[in-house]
Amino acid sequence: MLDALQLPVVDLSSPDRFSTANSIRQACTDHGFFYLVNHGVDEELIHKVLEQSSNFFTFPIEEKMKLVKKNHRGYTSLYAEKLDTSLSTKGDSKESFYVGPPEDGLNQWPSEEDLPSWRSTMETYYQKVLSAATKLLSLIALSLKLDEDFFRKVGALNEPFASLRLLHYPGDLDSYSEGIYGASAHSDYGLITLLVTDGVPGLQICRDRSKQPRVWEDVPSMKGAFIVNIGDTMERWTNCLFRSTLHRVLLPRQERYSQRLCRGMFGKLLQRCLSAKIPTHKVHRLPGRAP
């Protein structure tokens, strides 16, 4: 295990957009992760979302199951103690609540009586983080030596699917801890992910997934910053110039809460956008990374 990783810091409000774009390019080729500051999402709102998330997850399981996930929205849980550890089964231990675009009417919400202002808080937060992600994508386009409205022109910003996922990790499960993670090793599927946590450690990244044994580095939270990572779609789109880095969450010693917004695309829109190839003279594949 190495010491805590020092990720690059990107200032979304910087007037020097080209310098910021260069910083993003370096961060995405070296790490696939970076901190995003001055992103326009108030710290008070972030704190309120974490508090409201905690209020929901402390409900009895019977109440939470009334909002069990359907249409990719709502509550889901996976607890390690339900696994047969005698078979050396590995798994995750967490529970989640999914929120999608408010305008499509598919979201499920706790009752206003049970959790006053919960829905309005989550809808406001969703739109604020989505706005930050959209601004960031313009800078990512510049970092690829493209017009800053490239993603808009190819349709990536038309009716995008962005999923807000509220996460709760219950803490150390004692005898069930061996081989169990908060979130096991994976990469994200979309374009970009914006993550905020309550400060409880656990996130780790592996910059070289082919190396054995794998080397995992701790990613500490930064007050007031989002942790941003590149997803598989962006790696594919950039011909593997940008890294969709393997990451995981260790089973924490205490409860841990986080929120992540993943911006992705599906179906025909994804197919059309992936076919909008970035000129090969502007993007070059990294050695040793398959296209």
PDB file of N, CA and C in Angstrom, residues 174-235:
ATOM      1  N   ASP A 174     -17.140  -7.134  11.140  1.00  0.00           N
ATOM      2  CA  ASP A 174     -16.433  -8.100  11.975  1.00  0.00           C
ATOM      3  C   ASP A 174     -16.058  -9.365  11.203  1.00  0.00           C
ATOM      4  N   SER A 175     -16.690 -10.478  11.549  1.00  0.00           N
ATOM      5  CA  SER A 175     -16.287 -11.756  10.972  1.00  0.00           C
ATOM      6  C   SER A 175     -16.578 -11.852   9.485  1.00  0.00           C
ATOM      7  N   TYR A 176     -17.357 -10.927   8.947  1.00  0.00           N
ATOM      8  CA  TYR A 176     -17.690 -10.981   7.532  1.00  0.00           C
ATOM      9  C   TYR A 176     -16.770 -10.092   6.704  1.00  0.00           C
ATOM     10  N   SER A 177     -15.757  -9.493   7.332  1.00  0.00           N
ATOM     11  CA  SER A 177     -14.944  -8.500   6.648  1.00  0.00           C
ATOM     12  C   SER A 177     -14.012  -9.105   5.610  1.00  0.00           C
ATOM     13  N   GLU A 178     -13.550 -10.322   5.797  1.00  0.00           N
ATOM     14  CA  GLU A 178     -12.576 -10.907   4.884  1.00  0.00           C
ATOM     15  C   GLU A 178     -13.186 -11.096   3.494  1.00  0.00           C
ATOM     16  N   GLY A 179     -12.561 -10.468   2.511  1.00  0.00           N
ATOM     17  CA  GLY A 179     -13.025 -10.587   1.140  1.00  0.00           C
ATOM     18  C   GLY A 179     -14.235  -9.738   0.810  1.00  0.00           C
ATOM     19  N   ILE A 180     -14.670  -8.906   1.758  1.00  0.00           N
ATOM     20  CA  ILE A 180     -15.838  -8.070   1.543  1.00  0.00           C
ATOM     21  C   ILE A 180     -15.397  -6.620   1.450  1.00  0.00           C
ATOM     22  N   TYR A 181     -15.971  -5.886   0.506  1.00  0.00           N
ATOM     23  CA  TYR A 181     -15.643  -4.478   0.318  1.00  0.00           C
ATOM     24  C   TYR A 181     -16.919  -3.646   0.409  1.00  0.00           C
ATOM     25  N   GLY A 182     -16.726  -2.343   0.618  1.00  0.00           N
ATOM     26  CA  GLY A 182     -17.846  -1.438   0.459  1.00  0.00           C
ATOM     27  C   GLY A 182     -18.284  -1.458  -0.997  1.00  0.00           C
ATOM     28  N   ALA A 183     -17.310  -1.357  -1.896  1.00  0.00           N
ATOM     29  CA  ALA A 183     -17.534  -1.517  -3.335  1.00  0.00           C
ATOM     30  C   ALA A 183     -16.302  -2.188  -3.907  1.00  0.00           C
ATOM     31  N   SER A 184     -16.453  -3.351  -4.488  1.00  0.00           N
ATOM     32  CA  SER A 184     -15.307  -4.097  -5.018  1.00  0.00           C
ATOM     33  C   SER A 184     -14.758  -3.421  -6.269  1.00  0.00           C
ATOM     34  N   ALA A 185     -13.607  -3.872  -6.712  1.00  0.00           N
ATOM     35  CA  ALA A 185     -12.886  -3.225  -7.810  1.00  0.00           C
ATOM     36  C   ALA A 185     -13.722  -3.142  -9.077  1.00  0.00           C
ATOM     37  N   HIS A 186     -13.785  -1.945  -9.671  1.00  0.00           N
ATOM     38  CA  HIS A 186     -14.584  -1.728 -10.874  1.00  0.00           C
ATOM     39  C   HIS A 186     -14.134  -0.434 -11.542  1.00  0.00           C
ATOM     40  N   SER A 187     -14.599  -0.238 -12.759  1.00  0.00           N
ATOM     41  CA  SER A 187     -14.487   1.062 -13.414  1.00  0.00           C
ATOM     42  C   SER A 187     -15.896   1.526 -13.740  1.00  0.00           C
ATOM     43  N   ASP A 188     -16.098   2.826 -13.891  1.00  0.00           N
ATOM     44  CA  ASP A 188     -17.427   3.360 -14.172  1.00  0.00           C
ATOM     45  C   ASP A 188     -17.710   3.296 -15.669  1.00  0.00           C
ATOM     46  N   TYR A 189     -18.979   3.179 -16.025  1.00  0.00           N
ATOM     47  CA  TYR A 189     -19.342   2.918 -17.418  1.00  0.00           C
ATOM     48  C   TYR A 189     -19.549   4.181 -18.246  1.00  0.00           C
ATOM     49  N   GLY A 190     -19.782   5.321 -17.625  1.00  0.00           N
ATOM     50  CA  GLY A 190     -20.230   6.496 -18.353  1.00  0.00           C
ATOM     51  C   GLY A 190     -19.120   7.391 -18.863  1.00  0.00           C
ATOM     52  N   LEU A 191     -19.453   8.677 -19.003  1.00  0.00           N
ATOM     53  CA  LEU A 191     -18.476   9.675 -19.431  1.00  0.00           C
ATOM     54  C   LEU A 191     -17.608  10.103 -18.255  1.00  0.00           C
ATOM     55  N   ILE A 192     -18.239  10.711 -17.255  1.00  0.00           N
ATOM     56  CA  ILE A 192     -17.536  11.168 -16.069  1.00  0.00           C
ATOM     57  C   ILE A 192     -18.402  10.913 -14.838  1.00  0.00           C
ATOM     58  N   THR A 193     -17.755  10.820 -13.685  1.00  0.00           N
ATOM     59  CA  THR A 193     -18.440  10.681 -12.408  1.00  0.00           C
ATOM     60  C   THR A 193     -17.960  11.779 -11.481  1.00  0.00           C
ATOM     61  N   LEU A 194     -18.891  12.442 -10.790  1.00  0.00           N
ATOM     62  CA  LEU A 194     -18.569  13.430  -9.775  1.00  0.00           C
ATOM     63  C   LEU A 194     -18.996  12.864  -8.428  1.00  0.00           C
ATOM     64  N   LEU A 195     -18.061  12.776  -7.495  1.00  0.00           N
ATOM     65  CA  LEU A 195     -18.287  12.128  -6.204  1.00  0.00           C
ATOM     66  C   LEU A 195     -17.994  13.088  -5.068  1.00  0.00           C
ATOM     67  N   VAL A 196     -18.845  13.059  -4.042  1.00  0.00           N
ATOM     68  CA  VAL A 196     -18.573  13.767  -2.797  1.00  0.00           C
ATOM     69  C   VAL A 196     -18.830  12.799  -1.653  1.00  0.00           C
ATOM     70  N   THR A 197     -18.020  12.875  -0.593  1.00  0.00           N
ATOM     71  CA  THR A 197     -18.157  11.970   0.548  1.00  0.00           C
ATOM     72  C   THR A 197     -18.268  12.772   1.840  1.00  0.00           C
ATOM     73  N   ASP A 198     -18.571  12.042   2.915  1.00  0.00           N
ATOM     74  CA  ASP A 198     -18.652  12.683   4.233  1.00  0.00           C
ATOM     75  C   ASP A 198     -17.287  12.772   4.909  1.00  0.00           C
ATOM     76  N   GLY A 199     -16.223  12.408   4.217  1.00  0.00           N
ATOM     77  CA  GLY A 199     -14.876  12.504   4.773  1.00  0.00           C
ATOM     78  C   GLY A 199     -14.336  11.215   5.348  1.00  0.00           C
ATOM     79  N   VAL A 200     -15.201  10.210   5.544  1.00  0.00           N
ATOM     80  CA  VAL A 200     -14.730   8.913   6.038  1.00  0.00           C
ATOM     81  C   VAL A 200     -13.918   8.240   4.928  1.00  0.00           C
ATOM     82  N   PRO A 201     -12.679   7.815   5.205  1.00  0.00           N
ATOM     83  CA  PRO A 201     -11.830   7.244   4.148  1.00  0.00           C
ATOM     84  C   PRO A 201     -12.331   5.890   3.665  1.00  0.00           C
ATOM     85  N   GLY A 202     -11.777   5.458   2.527  1.00  0.00           N
ATOM     86  CA  GLY A 202     -12.133   4.155   1.983  1.00  0.00           C
ATOM     87  C   GLY A 202     -11.858   4.028   0.499  1.00  0.00           C
ATOM     88  N   LEU A 203     -11.947   5.149  -0.252  1.00  0.00           N
ATOM     89  CA  LEU A 203     -11.740   5.094  -1.694  1.00  0.00           C
ATOM     90  C   LEU A 203     -10.272   4.845  -2.029  1.00  0.00           C
ATOM     91  N   GLN A 204     -10.039   3.907  -2.950  1.00  0.00           N
ATOM     92  CA  GLN A 204      -8.695   3.601  -3.435  1.00  0.00           C
ATOM     93  C   GLN A 204      -8.728   3.435  -4.950  1.00  0.00           C
ATOM     94  N   ILE A 205      -7.600   3.748  -5.605  1.00  0.00           N
ATOM     95  CA  ILE A 205      -7.496   3.513  -7.039  1.00  0.00           C
ATOM     96  C   ILE A 205      -6.273   2.651  -7.342  1.00  0.00           C
ATOM     97  N   CYS A 206      -6.363   1.947  -8.475  1.00  0.00           N
ATOM     98  CA  CYS A 206      -5.257   1.141  -8.986  1.00  0.00           C
ATOM     99  C   CYS A 206      -4.937   1.651 -10.381  1.00  0.00           C
ATOM    100  N   ARG A 207      -3.798   2.315 -10.533  1.00  0.00           N
ATOM    101  CA  ARG A 207      -3.485   2.962 -11.807  1.00  0.00           C
ATOM    102  C   ARG A 207      -3.007   1.985 -12.874  1.00  0.00           C
ATOM    103  N   ASP A 208      -2.575   0.799 -12.469  1.00  0.00           N
ATOM    104  CA  ASP A 208      -2.134  -0.203 -13.440  1.00  0.00           C
ATOM    105  C   ASP A 208      -2.803  -1.522 -13.102  1.00  0.00           C
ATOM    106  N   ARG A 209      -3.915  -1.798 -13.779  1.00  0.00           N
ATOM    107  CA  ARG A 209      -4.690  -3.000 -13.460  1.00  0.00           C
ATOM    108  C   ARG A 209      -4.016  -4.278 -13.926  1.00  0.00           C
ATOM    109  N   SER A 210      -3.018  -4.161 -14.816  1.00  0.00           N
ATOM    110  CA  SER A 210      -2.333  -5.347 -15.327  1.00  0.00           C
ATOM    111  C   SER A 210      -1.222  -5.824 -14.404  1.00  0.00           C
ATOM    112  N   LYS A 211      -0.801  -4.966 -13.487  1.00  0.00           N
ATOM    113  CA  LYS A 211       0.296  -5.306 -12.586  1.00  0.00           C
ATOM    114  C   LYS A 211      -0.205  -6.226 -11.480  1.00  0.00           C
ATOM    115  N   GLN A 212       0.569  -7.278 -11.187  1.00  0.00           N
ATOM    116  CA  GLN A 212       0.222  -8.213 -10.123  1.00  0.00           C
ATOM    117  C   GLN A 212       1.373  -8.338  -9.130  1.00  0.00           C
ATOM    118  N   PRO A 213       1.144  -8.245  -7.837  1.00  0.00           N
ATOM    119  CA  PRO A 213      -0.157  -7.906  -7.262  1.00  0.00           C
ATOM    120  C   PRO A 213      -0.495  -6.442  -7.525  1.00  0.00           C
ATOM    121  N   ARG A 214      -1.769  -6.143  -7.551  1.00  0.00           N
ATOM    122  CA  ARG A 214      -2.191  -4.779  -7.806  1.00  0.00           C
ATOM    123  C   ARG A 214      -1.764  -3.844  -6.672  1.00  0.00           C
ATOM    124  N   VAL A 215      -1.426  -2.629  -7.038  1.00  0.00           N
ATOM    125  CA  VAL A 215      -1.047  -1.607  -6.068  1.00  0.00           C
ATOM    126  C   VAL A 215      -2.214  -0.643  -5.909  1.00  0.00           C
ATOM    127  N   TRP A 216      -2.719  -0.524  -4.695  1.00  0.00           N
ATOM    128  CA  TRP A 216      -3.861   0.338  -4.416  1.00  0.00           C
ATOM    129  C   TRP A 216      -3.404   1.567  -3.645  1.00  0.00           C
ATOM    130  N   GLU A 217      -3.891   2.734  -4.063  1.00  0.00           N
ATOM    131  CA  GLU A 217      -3.529   3.998  -3.441  1.00  0.00           C
ATOM    132  C   GLU A 217      -4.768   4.672  -2.868  1.00  0.00           C
ATOM    133  N   ASP A 218      -4.647   5.182  -1.642  1.00  0.00           N
ATOM    134  CA  ASP A 218      -5.761   5.858  -0.988  1.00  0.00           C
ATOM    135  C   ASP A 218      -6.033   7.209  -1.637  1.00  0.00           C
ATOM    136  N   VAL A 219      -7.312   7.522  -1.805  1.00  0.00           N
ATOM    137  CA  VAL A 219      -7.724   8.832  -2.316  1.00  0.00           C
ATOM    138  C   VAL A 219      -8.496   9.539  -1.205  1.00  0.00           C
ATOM    139  N   PRO A 220      -7.864  10.469  -0.504  1.00  0.00           N
ATOM    140  CA  PRO A 220      -8.578  11.170   0.565  1.00  0.00           C
ATOM    141  C   PRO A 220      -9.581  12.160  -0.001  1.00  0.00           C
ATOM    142  N   SER A 221     -10.634  12.437   0.762  1.00  0.00           N
ATOM    143  CA  SER A 221     -11.573  13.472   0.351  1.00  0.00           C
ATOM    144  C   SER A 221     -10.943  14.838   0.593  1.00  0.00           C
ATOM    145  N   MET A 222     -11.397  15.842  -0.143  1.00  0.00           N
ATOM    146  CA  MET A 222     -10.929  17.215   0.022  1.00  0.00           C
ATOM    147  C   MET A 222     -12.148  18.082   0.299  1.00  0.00           C
ATOM    148  N   LYS A 223     -12.101  18.826   1.377  1.00  0.00           N
ATOM    149  CA  LYS A 223     -13.239  19.647   1.783  1.00  0.00           C
ATOM    150  C   LYS A 223     -13.622  20.615   0.663  1.00  0.00           C
ATOM    151  N   GLY A 224     -14.889  20.601   0.309  1.00  0.00           N
ATOM    152  CA  GLY A 224     -15.395  21.507  -0.704  1.00  0.00           C
ATOM    153  C   GLY A 224     -15.147  21.084  -2.134  1.00  0.00           C
ATOM    154  N   ALA A 225     -14.548  19.918  -2.344  1.00  0.00           N
ATOM    155  CA  ALA A 225     -14.204  19.467  -3.697  1.00  0.00           C
ATOM    156  C   ALA A 225     -14.961  18.206  -4.065  1.00  0.00           C
ATOM    157  N   PHE A 226     -15.257  18.077  -5.356  1.00  0.00           N
ATOM    158  CA  PHE A 226     -15.717  16.803  -5.903  1.00  0.00           C
ATOM    159  C   PHE A 226     -14.501  15.996  -6.335  1.00  0.00           C
ATOM    160  N   ILE A 227     -14.591  14.678  -6.169  1.00  0.00           N
ATOM    161  CA  ILE A 227     -13.618  13.774  -6.780  1.00  0.00           C
ATOM    162  C   ILE A 227     -14.206  13.361  -8.119  1.00  0.00           C
ATOM    163  N   VAL A 228     -13.479  13.633  -9.196  1.00  0.00           N
ATOM    164  CA  VAL A 228     -13.964  13.340 -10.551  1.00  0.00           C
ATOM    165  C   VAL A 228     -13.157  12.179 -11.118  1.00  0.00           C
ATOM    166  N   ASN A 229     -13.837  11.241 -11.762  1.00  0.00           N
ATOM    167  CA  ASN A 229     -13.120  10.184 -12.477  1.00  0.00           C
ATOM    168  C   ASN A 229     -13.719   9.955 -13.854  1.00  0.00           C
ATOM    169  N   ILE A 230     -12.866   9.492 -14.743  1.00  0.00           N
ATOM    170  CA  ILE A 230     -13.229   9.221 -16.130  1.00  0.00           C
ATOM    171  C   ILE A 230     -13.877   7.837 -16.221  1.00  0.00           C
ATOM    172  N   GLY A 231     -14.920   7.716 -17.062  1.00  0.00           N
ATOM    173  CA  GLY A 231     -15.596   6.445 -17.240  1.00  0.00           C
ATOM    174  C   GLY A 231     -15.186   5.728 -18.511  1.00  0.00           C
ATOM    175  N   ASP A 232     -15.694   4.507 -18.671  1.00  0.00           N
ATOM    176  CA  ASP A 232     -15.325   3.659 -19.811  1.00  0.00           C
ATOM    177  C   ASP A 232     -15.684   4.295 -21.155  1.00  0.00           C
ATOM    178  N   THR A 233     -16.840   4.987 -21.210  1.00  0.00           N
ATOM    179  CA  THR A 233     -17.246   5.612 -22.470  1.00  0.00           C
ATOM    180  C   THR A 233     -16.246   6.669 -22.900  1.00  0.00           C
ATOM    181  N   MET A 234     -15.776   7.490 -21.938  1.00  0.00           N
ATOM    182  CA  MET A 234     -14.791   8.522 -22.272  1.00  0.00           C
ATOM    183  C   MET A 234     -13.464   7.896 -22.669  1.00  0.00           C
ATOM    184  N   GLU A 235     -13.053   6.826 -22.004  1.00  0.00           N
ATOM    185  CA  GLU A 235     -11.821   6.155 -22.395  1.00  0.00           C
ATOM    186  C   GLU A 235     -11.929   5.640 -23.828  1.00  0.00           C
TER     187      GLU A 235
END
